[in-house]
PDB file of C-alpha atoms in Angstrom:
ATOM      1  CA  MET A   1      -0.438 -17.732   0.384  1.00 60.00           C
ATOM      2  CA  THR A   2       1.738 -16.723   3.313  1.00 68.00           C
ATOM      3  CA  GLN A   3       2.192 -12.959   3.636  1.00 81.00           C
ATOM      4  CA  PRO A   4       5.948 -12.238   3.315  1.00 92.00           C
ATOM      5  CA  LEU A   5       5.677  -8.637   4.563  1.00 94.00           C
ATOM      6  CA  ALA A   6       4.266  -7.425   7.846  1.00 93.00           C
ATOM      7  CA  GLN A   7       0.778  -5.989   7.738  1.00 92.00           C
ATOM      8  CA  GLY A   8       1.064  -2.229   7.416  1.00 95.00           C
ATOM      9  CA  ALA A   9       4.745  -2.347   6.430  1.00 97.00           C
ATOM     10  CA  LEU A  10       3.998  -0.440   3.221  1.00 98.00           C
ATOM     11  CA  THR A  11       1.063   1.711   4.344  1.00 97.00           C
ATOM     12  CA  GLY A  12       1.135   5.054   2.566  1.00 95.00           C
ATOM     13  CA  ARG A  13       3.506   3.847  -0.138  1.00 98.00           C
ATOM     14  CA  THR A  14       2.722   3.196  -3.803  1.00 98.00           C
ATOM     15  CA  ALA A  15       3.977   0.284  -5.902  1.00 98.00           C
ATOM     16  CA  LEU A  16       3.746  -0.538  -9.601  1.00 98.00           C
ATOM     17  CA  VAL A  17       4.350  -4.067 -10.858  1.00 98.00           C
ATOM     18  CA  THR A  18       4.656  -4.491 -14.614  1.00 98.00           C
ATOM     19  CA  GLY A  19       2.874  -7.495 -16.070  1.00 96.00           C
ATOM     20  CA  SER A  20       0.791  -7.912 -12.931  1.00 97.00           C
ATOM     21  CA  SER A  21      -2.522  -9.207 -14.243  1.00 95.00           C
ATOM     22  CA  ARG A  22      -1.417 -12.810 -13.760  1.00 93.00           C
ATOM     23  CA  GLY A  23       1.313 -15.135 -12.544  1.00 93.00           C
ATOM     24  CA  ILE A  24       4.260 -13.873 -10.529  1.00 95.00           C
ATOM     25  CA  GLY A  25       3.279 -10.256 -11.127  1.00 96.00           C
ATOM     26  CA  ALA A  26      -0.242 -10.747  -9.801  1.00 97.00           C
ATOM     27  CA  ASP A  27       0.944 -12.514  -6.654  1.00 97.00           C
ATOM     28  CA  THR A  28       3.642  -9.873  -6.106  1.00 98.00           C
ATOM     29  CA  VAL A  29       1.190  -6.980  -6.367  1.00 98.00           C
ATOM     30  CA  ARG A  30      -1.178  -8.818  -4.019  1.00 98.00           C
ATOM     31  CA  TYR A  31       1.556  -9.248  -1.400  1.00 98.00           C
ATOM     32  CA  LEU A  32       2.424  -5.560  -1.645  1.00 98.00           C
ATOM     33  CA  ALA A  33      -1.240  -4.573  -1.258  1.00 98.00           C
ATOM     34  CA  GLU A  34      -1.636  -6.916   1.711  1.00 97.00           C
ATOM     35  CA  ALA A  35       1.266  -5.034   3.321  1.00 98.00           C
ATOM     36  CA  GLY A  36      -0.697  -1.804   2.891  1.00 98.00           C
ATOM     37  CA  ALA A  37       0.698  -0.376  -0.351  1.00 98.00           C
ATOM     38  CA  ASN A  38      -1.472   1.397  -2.874  1.00 98.00           C
ATOM     39  CA  VAL A  39      -0.766  -0.434  -6.106  1.00 98.00           C
ATOM     40  CA  VAL A  40      -0.745  -0.060  -9.872  1.00 98.00           C
ATOM     41  CA  VAL A  41      -1.785  -3.180 -11.779  1.00 98.00           C
ATOM     42  CA  ASN A  42      -0.235  -3.085 -15.240  1.00 98.00           C
ATOM     43  CA  PHE A  43      -1.297  -5.314 -18.120  1.00 96.00           C
ATOM     44  CA  ARG A  44      -0.760  -5.532 -21.855  1.00 91.00           C
ATOM     45  CA  ASN A  45      -3.885  -7.295 -23.111  1.00 86.00           C
ATOM     46  CA  LYS A  46      -5.599  -8.957 -20.134  1.00 84.00           C
ATOM     47  CA  ALA A  47      -7.901  -6.132 -19.032  1.00 91.00           C
ATOM     48  CA  PRO A  48     -10.709  -8.291 -17.547  1.00 94.00           C
ATOM     49  CA  ARG A  49      -8.204 -10.276 -15.496  1.00 95.00           C
ATOM     50  CA  ALA A  50      -6.511  -7.081 -14.304  1.00 96.00           C
ATOM     51  CA  GLU A  51      -9.828  -5.513 -13.310  1.00 97.00           C
ATOM     52  CA  LYS A  52     -10.857  -8.656 -11.420  1.00 97.00           C
ATOM     53  CA  LEU A  53      -7.598  -8.586  -9.472  1.00 98.00           C
ATOM     54  CA  ALA A  54      -8.050  -4.890  -8.759  1.00 98.00           C
ATOM     55  CA  ARG A  55     -11.505  -5.489  -7.274  1.00 98.00           C
ATOM     56  CA  GLU A  56     -10.042  -8.113  -4.946  1.00 97.00           C
ATOM     57  CA  LEU A  57      -7.198  -5.830  -3.880  1.00 98.00           C
ATOM     58  CA  ARG A  58      -9.514  -2.897  -3.149  1.00 98.00           C
ATOM     59  CA  GLU A  59     -11.237  -5.097  -0.583  1.00 97.00           C
ATOM     60  CA  LEU A  60      -7.974  -4.858   1.377  1.00 97.00           C
ATOM     61  CA  GLY A  61      -8.605  -1.149   1.840  1.00 97.00           C
ATOM     62  CA  VAL A  62      -5.885   0.106  -0.516  1.00 98.00           C
ATOM     63  CA  ARG A  63      -6.166   2.251  -3.621  1.00 98.00           C
ATOM     64  CA  VAL A  64      -5.685   0.424  -6.906  1.00 98.00           C
ATOM     65  CA  LEU A  65      -5.023   1.873 -10.353  1.00 98.00           C
ATOM     66  CA  VAL A  66      -5.307  -0.397 -13.392  1.00 98.00           C
ATOM     67  CA  VAL A  67      -3.307   0.723 -16.424  1.00 98.00           C
ATOM     68  CA  GLY A  68      -2.916  -1.057 -19.737  1.00 97.00           C
ATOM     69  CA  ALA A  69       0.358  -0.298 -21.496  1.00 97.00           C
ATOM     70  CA  ASP A  70       2.552  -1.702 -24.237  1.00 95.00           C
ATOM     71  CA  LEU A  71       5.959  -1.428 -22.609  1.00 96.00           C
ATOM     72  CA  THR A  72       7.681  -1.537 -26.005  1.00 95.00           C
ATOM     73  CA  ASP A  73       5.963   1.730 -26.980  1.00 96.00           C
ATOM     74  CA  GLN A  74       7.276   5.000 -25.549  1.00 97.00           C
ATOM     75  CA  ALA A  75       3.978   6.876 -25.800  1.00 98.00           C
ATOM     76  CA  SER A  76       2.159   4.064 -24.009  1.00 98.00           C
ATOM     77  CA  VAL A  77       4.720   4.029 -21.196  1.00 98.00           C
ATOM     78  CA  ASP A  78       4.618   7.806 -20.841  1.00 98.00           C
ATOM     79  CA  ALA A  79       0.818   7.722 -20.646  1.00 98.00           C
ATOM     80  CA  MET A  80       0.978   5.055 -17.923  1.00 98.00           C
ATOM     81  CA  PHE A  81       3.253   7.111 -15.702  1.00 98.00           C
ATOM     82  CA  ALA A  82       1.211  10.240 -16.341  1.00 98.00           C
ATOM     83  CA  GLU A  83      -1.754   8.333 -14.879  1.00 98.00           C
ATOM     84  CA  VAL A  84       0.343   7.187 -11.937  1.00 98.00           C
ATOM     85  CA  GLU A  85       1.477  10.742 -11.215  1.00 98.00           C
ATOM     86  CA  SER A  86      -2.057  12.119 -11.583  1.00 98.00           C
ATOM     87  CA  THR A  87      -3.484   9.473  -9.242  1.00 98.00           C
ATOM     88  CA  PHE A  88      -0.774   9.076  -6.598  1.00 98.00           C
ATOM     89  CA  GLY A  89       1.682  11.942  -7.121  1.00 98.00           C
ATOM     90  CA  SER A  90       4.732   9.689  -6.778  1.00 98.00           C
ATOM     91  CA  LEU A  91       5.873   6.071  -6.935  1.00 98.00           C
ATOM     92  CA  ASP A  92       7.836   4.389  -4.143  1.00 98.00           C
ATOM     93  CA  ILE A  93       8.339   0.888  -5.564  1.00 98.00           C
ATOM     94  CA  LEU A  94       8.764  -0.238  -9.177  1.00 98.00           C
ATOM     95  CA  VAL A  95       8.873  -3.974  -9.871  1.00 98.00           C
ATOM     96  CA  LEU A  96      10.048  -4.757 -13.408  1.00 98.00           C
ATOM     97  CA  ASN A  97       8.399  -8.127 -13.787  1.00 97.00           C
ATOM     98  CA  ALA A  98       7.029  -8.165 -17.354  1.00 92.00           C
ATOM     99  CA  SER A  99       9.091 -10.190 -19.811  1.00 89.00           C
ATOM    100  CA  GLY A 100       8.645 -12.504 -22.768  1.00 79.00           C
ATOM    101  CA  GLY A 101      10.161 -13.704 -25.984  1.00 67.00           C
ATOM    102  CA  MET A 102       8.865 -17.246 -26.391  1.00 62.00           C
ATOM    103  CA  GLU A 103       5.485 -16.202 -27.768  1.00 65.00           C
ATOM    104  CA  SER A 104       4.708 -17.298 -31.312  1.00 62.00           C
ATOM    105  CA  GLY A 105       4.138 -14.841 -34.124  1.00 60.00           C
ATOM    106  CA  MET A 106       6.289 -12.036 -32.701  1.00 67.00           C
ATOM    107  CA  ALA A 107       8.984 -10.078 -34.536  1.00 68.00           C
ATOM    108  CA  GLU A 108      12.505 -11.492 -34.471  1.00 71.00           C
ATOM    109  CA  ASP A 109      13.741  -8.698 -32.227  1.00 85.00           C
ATOM    110  CA  TYR A 110      10.766  -8.814 -29.846  1.00 86.00           C
ATOM    111  CA  ALA A 111      12.641 -10.493 -26.985  1.00 90.00           C
ATOM    112  CA  LEU A 112      15.319  -7.793 -26.979  1.00 94.00           C
ATOM    113  CA  ALA A 113      12.753  -5.027 -27.428  1.00 94.00           C
ATOM    114  CA  LEU A 114      10.796  -6.193 -24.383  1.00 95.00           C
ATOM    115  CA  ASN A 115      13.458  -7.622 -22.109  1.00 97.00           C
ATOM    116  CA  ARG A 116      16.077  -4.906 -22.596  1.00 97.00           C
ATOM    117  CA  ASP A 117      14.782  -1.781 -24.306  1.00 97.00           C
ATOM    118  CA  ALA A 118      11.387  -1.708 -22.590  1.00 97.00           C
ATOM    119  CA  GLN A 119      12.917  -2.254 -19.145  1.00 98.00           C
ATOM    120  CA  VAL A 120      15.155   0.769 -19.571  1.00 98.00           C
ATOM    121  CA  ARG A 121      12.285   2.794 -21.035  1.00 98.00           C
ATOM    122  CA  VAL A 122      10.046   2.032 -18.063  1.00 98.00           C
ATOM    123  CA  LEU A 123      12.706   2.823 -15.480  1.00 98.00           C
ATOM    124  CA  GLU A 124      13.646   6.082 -17.202  1.00 98.00           C
ATOM    125  CA  ALA A 125       9.990   7.127 -17.239  1.00 98.00           C
ATOM    126  CA  ALA A 126       9.502   6.130 -13.596  1.00 98.00           C
ATOM    127  CA  THR A 127      12.656   7.743 -12.198  1.00 98.00           C
ATOM    128  CA  PRO A 128      11.254  11.294 -11.813  1.00 97.00           C
ATOM    129  CA  LEU A 129       8.461   9.848  -9.640  1.00 98.00           C
ATOM    130  CA  LEU A 130      10.765   7.806  -7.379  1.00 98.00           C
ATOM    131  CA  PRO A 131      11.588   9.520  -4.065  1.00 96.00           C
ATOM    132  CA  ASN A 132      14.630   9.269  -1.872  1.00 96.00           C
ATOM    133  CA  ASP A 133      14.310   5.731  -0.342  1.00 96.00           C
ATOM    134  CA  GLY A 134      12.464   4.437  -3.423  1.00 98.00           C
ATOM    135  CA  ARG A 135      13.140   0.922  -4.652  1.00 98.00           C
ATOM    136  CA  VAL A 136      13.431  -0.738  -8.072  1.00 98.00           C
ATOM    137  CA  VAL A 137      13.263  -4.538  -8.389  1.00 98.00           C
ATOM    138  CA  PHE A 138      14.130  -6.357 -11.623  1.00 98.00           C
ATOM    139  CA  VAL A 139      12.891  -9.935 -11.918  1.00 98.00           C
ATOM    140  CA  THR A 140      14.943 -12.439 -13.898  1.00 97.00           C
ATOM    141  CA  SER A 141      15.925 -16.109 -13.998  1.00 93.00           C
ATOM    142  CA  HIS A 142      19.109 -17.969 -13.149  1.00 93.00           C
ATOM    143  CA  GLN A 143      19.123 -19.233 -16.738  1.00 92.00           C
ATOM    144  CA  ALA A 144      19.363 -15.604 -17.902  1.00 95.00           C
ATOM    145  CA  HIS A 145      21.463 -14.180 -15.065  1.00 97.00           C
ATOM    146  CA  PHE A 146      24.170 -16.831 -15.548  1.00 96.00           C
ATOM    147  CA  ILE A 147      23.837 -17.203 -19.342  1.00 97.00           C
ATOM    148  CA  ARG A 148      27.397 -16.009 -19.974  1.00 96.00           C
ATOM    149  CA  THR A 149      28.914 -18.802 -17.914  1.00 96.00           C
ATOM    150  CA  THR A 150      26.284 -21.569 -17.838  1.00 94.00           C
ATOM    151  CA  PRO A 151      24.530 -22.903 -20.956  1.00 91.00           C
ATOM    152  CA  THR A 152      20.758 -23.240 -20.940  1.00 88.00           C
ATOM    153  CA  MET A 153      18.176 -24.996 -23.107  1.00 84.00           C
ATOM    154  CA  PRO A 154      18.428 -23.946 -26.769  1.00 85.00           C
ATOM    155  CA  GLU A 155      14.760 -22.915 -26.777  1.00 82.00           C
ATOM    156  CA  TYR A 156      15.411 -20.384 -24.033  1.00 86.00           C
ATOM    157  CA  VAL A 157      18.705 -18.908 -25.257  1.00 91.00           C
ATOM    158  CA  PRO A 158      17.217 -15.878 -27.106  1.00 90.00           C
ATOM    159  CA  VAL A 159      15.161 -14.967 -24.032  1.00 91.00           C
ATOM    160  CA  ALA A 160      18.073 -15.566 -21.664  1.00 94.00           C
ATOM    161  CA  LEU A 161      20.417 -13.381 -23.695  1.00 96.00           C
ATOM    162  CA  SER A 162      17.858 -10.585 -23.980  1.00 97.00           C
ATOM    163  CA  LYS A 163      17.032 -10.651 -20.266  1.00 97.00           C
ATOM    164  CA  ARG A 164      20.724 -10.580 -19.372  1.00 98.00           C
ATOM    165  CA  ALA A 165      21.124  -7.623 -21.750  1.00 98.00           C
ATOM    166  CA  GLY A 166      18.266  -5.943 -19.913  1.00 98.00           C
ATOM    167  CA  GLU A 167      19.857  -6.632 -16.545  1.00 98.00           C
ATOM    168  CA  ASP A 168      23.156  -5.188 -17.743  1.00 98.00           C
ATOM    169  CA  ALA A 169      21.489  -2.048 -19.121  1.00 98.00           C
ATOM    170  CA  LEU A 170      19.601  -1.505 -15.875  1.00 98.00           C
ATOM    171  CA  ARG A 171      22.727  -2.033 -13.782  1.00 98.00           C
ATOM    172  CA  GLU A 172      24.372   0.821 -15.671  1.00 98.00           C
ATOM    173  CA  MET A 173      21.675   3.049 -14.163  1.00 98.00           C
ATOM    174  CA  ILE A 174      22.489   2.091 -10.552  1.00 98.00           C
ATOM    175  CA  PRO A 175      24.868   5.033  -9.859  1.00 97.00           C
ATOM    176  CA  ALA A 176      22.293   7.577 -11.058  1.00 97.00           C
ATOM    177  CA  LEU A 177      19.587   5.879  -8.983  1.00 98.00           C
ATOM    178  CA  ALA A 178      21.865   5.798  -5.936  1.00 97.00           C
ATOM    179  CA  ASP A 179      22.457   9.533  -6.299  1.00 97.00           C
ATOM    180  CA  ARG A 180      18.694   9.947  -5.890  1.00 96.00           C
ATOM    181  CA  GLY A 181      18.603   7.597  -2.896  1.00 97.00           C
ATOM    182  CA  VAL A 182      16.840   4.863  -4.883  1.00 98.00           C
ATOM    183  CA  GLY A 183      17.811   1.243  -4.258  1.00 98.00           C
ATOM    184  CA  PHE A 184      18.034  -1.331  -7.056  1.00 98.00           C
ATOM    185  CA  VAL A 185      17.776  -5.120  -6.678  1.00 98.00           C
ATOM    186  CA  VAL A 186      17.944  -7.932  -9.215  1.00 98.00           C
ATOM    187  CA  VAL A 187      15.884 -10.929  -8.043  1.00 98.00           C
ATOM    188  CA  SER A 188      16.941 -14.064  -9.914  1.00 96.00           C
ATOM    189  CA  GLY A 189      15.076 -17.335  -9.578  1.00 92.00           C
ATOM    190  CA  ASP A 190      15.340 -20.831 -10.967  1.00 83.00           C
ATOM    191  CA  MET A 191      12.610 -22.242 -13.194  1.00 75.00           C
ATOM    192  CA  ILE A 192       9.302 -21.414 -11.538  1.00 76.00           C
ATOM    193  CA  GLU A 193       6.670 -24.113 -11.638  1.00 68.00           C
ATOM    194  CA  GLY A 194       3.356 -22.948 -13.050  1.00 60.00           C
ATOM    195  CA  THR A 195       4.622 -20.034 -15.147  1.00 68.00           C
ATOM    196  CA  ILE A 196       3.947 -19.594 -18.852  1.00 61.00           C
ATOM    197  CA  THR A 197       7.664 -19.768 -19.587  1.00 65.00           C
ATOM    198  CA  ALA A 198       8.004 -23.086 -17.791  1.00 63.00           C
ATOM    199  CA  THR A 199       4.994 -24.434 -19.681  1.00 63.00           C
ATOM    200  CA  LEU A 200       6.427 -23.354 -23.032  1.00 62.00           C
ATOM    201  CA  LEU A 201       9.836 -24.815 -22.199  1.00 64.00           C
ATOM    202  CA  GLU A 202       8.237 -28.095 -21.146  1.00 65.00           C
ATOM    203  CA  ARG A 203       6.272 -28.184 -24.397  1.00 66.00           C
ATOM    204  CA  ALA A 204       9.421 -27.601 -26.452  1.00 64.00           C
ATOM    205  CA  ASN A 205      11.602 -29.857 -24.320  1.00 66.00           C
ATOM    206  CA  PRO A 206       9.476 -32.526 -22.558  1.00 76.00           C
ATOM    207  CA  GLY A 207      10.885 -33.472 -19.180  1.00 68.00           C
ATOM    208  CA  ALA A 208      12.798 -30.213 -18.756  1.00 64.00           C
ATOM    209  CA  ILE A 209      10.981 -29.180 -15.586  1.00 70.00           C
ATOM    210  CA  ALA A 210      11.299 -32.565 -13.897  1.00 69.00           C
ATOM    211  CA  SER A 211      14.972 -32.718 -14.823  1.00 67.00           C
ATOM    212  CA  ARG A 212      15.684 -29.304 -13.349  1.00 68.00           C
ATOM    213  CA  ARG A 213      13.642 -30.110 -10.229  1.00 72.00           C
ATOM    214  CA  ASP A 214      15.688 -33.280  -9.702  1.00 64.00           C
ATOM    215  CA  SER A 215      18.925 -31.340 -10.144  1.00 71.00           C
ATOM    216  CA  ALA A 216      17.959 -28.453  -7.853  1.00 64.00           C
ATOM    217  CA  GLY A 217      16.111 -30.517  -5.257  1.00 68.00           C
ATOM    218  CA  LYS A 218      13.239 -28.019  -5.264  1.00 75.00           C
ATOM    219  CA  LEU A 219      11.672 -25.527  -7.630  1.00 74.00           C
ATOM    220  CA  TYR A 220       9.699 -22.580  -6.295  1.00 76.00           C
ATOM    221  CA  ASN A 221       6.090 -22.173  -7.347  1.00 86.00           C
ATOM    222  CA  VAL A 222       4.590 -18.865  -8.454  1.00 88.00           C
ATOM    223  CA  SER A 223       3.410 -17.670  -5.034  1.00 92.00           C
ATOM    224  CA  GLU A 224       6.656 -18.692  -3.293  1.00 93.00           C
ATOM    225  CA  PHE A 225       8.817 -16.820  -5.763  1.00 95.00           C
ATOM    226  CA  ALA A 226       6.490 -13.804  -5.773  1.00 96.00           C
ATOM    227  CA  ALA A 227       6.932 -13.636  -2.002  1.00 97.00           C
ATOM    228  CA  GLU A 228      10.685 -13.285  -2.474  1.00 97.00           C
ATOM    229  CA  VAL A 229      10.171 -10.557  -5.076  1.00 98.00           C
ATOM    230  CA  ALA A 230       7.849  -8.674  -2.727  1.00 98.00           C
ATOM    231  CA  LYS A 231      10.352  -8.897   0.128  1.00 98.00           C
ATOM    232  CA  ALA A 232      13.028  -7.396  -2.120  1.00 98.00           C
ATOM    233  CA  ALA A 233      10.959  -4.208  -2.208  1.00 97.00           C
ATOM    234  CA  LEU A 234      11.655  -3.628   1.482  1.00 96.00           C
ATOM    235  CA  GLU A 235      14.730  -5.645   2.456  1.00 96.00           C
ATOM    236  CA  GLU A 236      18.172  -4.081   2.648  1.00 97.00           C
ATOM    237  CA  VAL A 237      19.782  -3.986  -0.801  1.00 97.00           C
ATOM    238  CA  PRO A 238      21.994  -7.097  -0.983  1.00 95.00           C
ATOM    239  CA  GLU A 239      25.629  -7.291  -1.993  1.00 89.00           C
ATOM    240  CA  ASN A 240      26.139  -6.649  -5.699  1.00 96.00           C
ATOM    241  CA  ASN A 241      22.462  -5.648  -5.849  1.00 98.00           C
ATOM    242  CA  THR A 242      21.569  -9.310  -6.436  1.00 98.00           C
ATOM    243  CA  LYS A 243      19.166 -11.622  -4.617  1.00 97.00           C
ATOM    244  CA  LEU A 244      19.444 -15.248  -5.729  1.00 96.00           C
ATOM    245  CA  VAL A 245      16.375 -17.361  -4.987  1.00 94.00           C
ATOM    246  CA  GLY A 246      16.731 -21.132  -5.008  1.00 89.00           C
ATOM    247  CA  ASP A 247      19.640 -23.453  -5.761  1.00 85.00           C
ATOM    248  CA  VAL A 248      22.557 -22.060  -7.784  1.00 90.00           C
ATOM    249  CA  SER A 249      25.045 -24.898  -7.288  1.00 88.00           C
ATOM    250  CA  SER A 250      24.866 -25.900 -10.958  1.00 86.00           C
ATOM    251  CA  PHE A 251      25.420 -22.359 -12.211  1.00 89.00           C
ATOM    252  CA  VAL A 252      28.889 -20.891 -12.671  1.00 85.00           C
ATOM    253  CA  GLY A 253      29.327 -17.352 -11.388  1.00 81.00           C
ATOM    254  CA  GLU A 254      31.035 -14.687 -13.451  1.00 71.00           C
TER     255      GLU A 254
END
């Protein structure tokens, strides 16, 4: 993987990435650690994987805290940030990466509970720890970001709607964050090859990934997209607080 941030660019800073035991979250937290940040690896039920990643990151010379938390549960979220405060005192960067809704056997309202309610819950709990010049990054997809104006695959609609609802709820918090000197960025990407969501969509709709790749010309892989997420933690906040990664020519803006 190519390091998207300069070595030492985040030395002395602390970053938490939700859902960072695997996939985009794991690569994002690795990039942040490689840039010198102390990091919090958050997981829901992949403790061994999270601990393995933490051991690798500690070899970079940074401090690593591993915290399991159910982001849909207030007490669990509060306990996570209590650990963060006890260990590091504050939190400079919060990456809201964890999402879901296509898993089998979950409650009907699970997508909304995780992709909207939990995102707000996590940010509200983190806000007292964020200093002036802190940064919040929310990770989403073009299929969700543009869901109001551009249809997506039927299998993904509930997730897309819930993630857009989460984005909207978080955007309502931008003025309060700005008053504290905290920047907020939405990072939206196309389908990402190699993610669980892409795999599930391909299973439900064979050929979906190849079709989208042909239409877009290129799809980012996990490490490429994670690099863009990591850069959003340090780059100047873009216009409309939105960073679009990959082709958007087939999506209609609002």
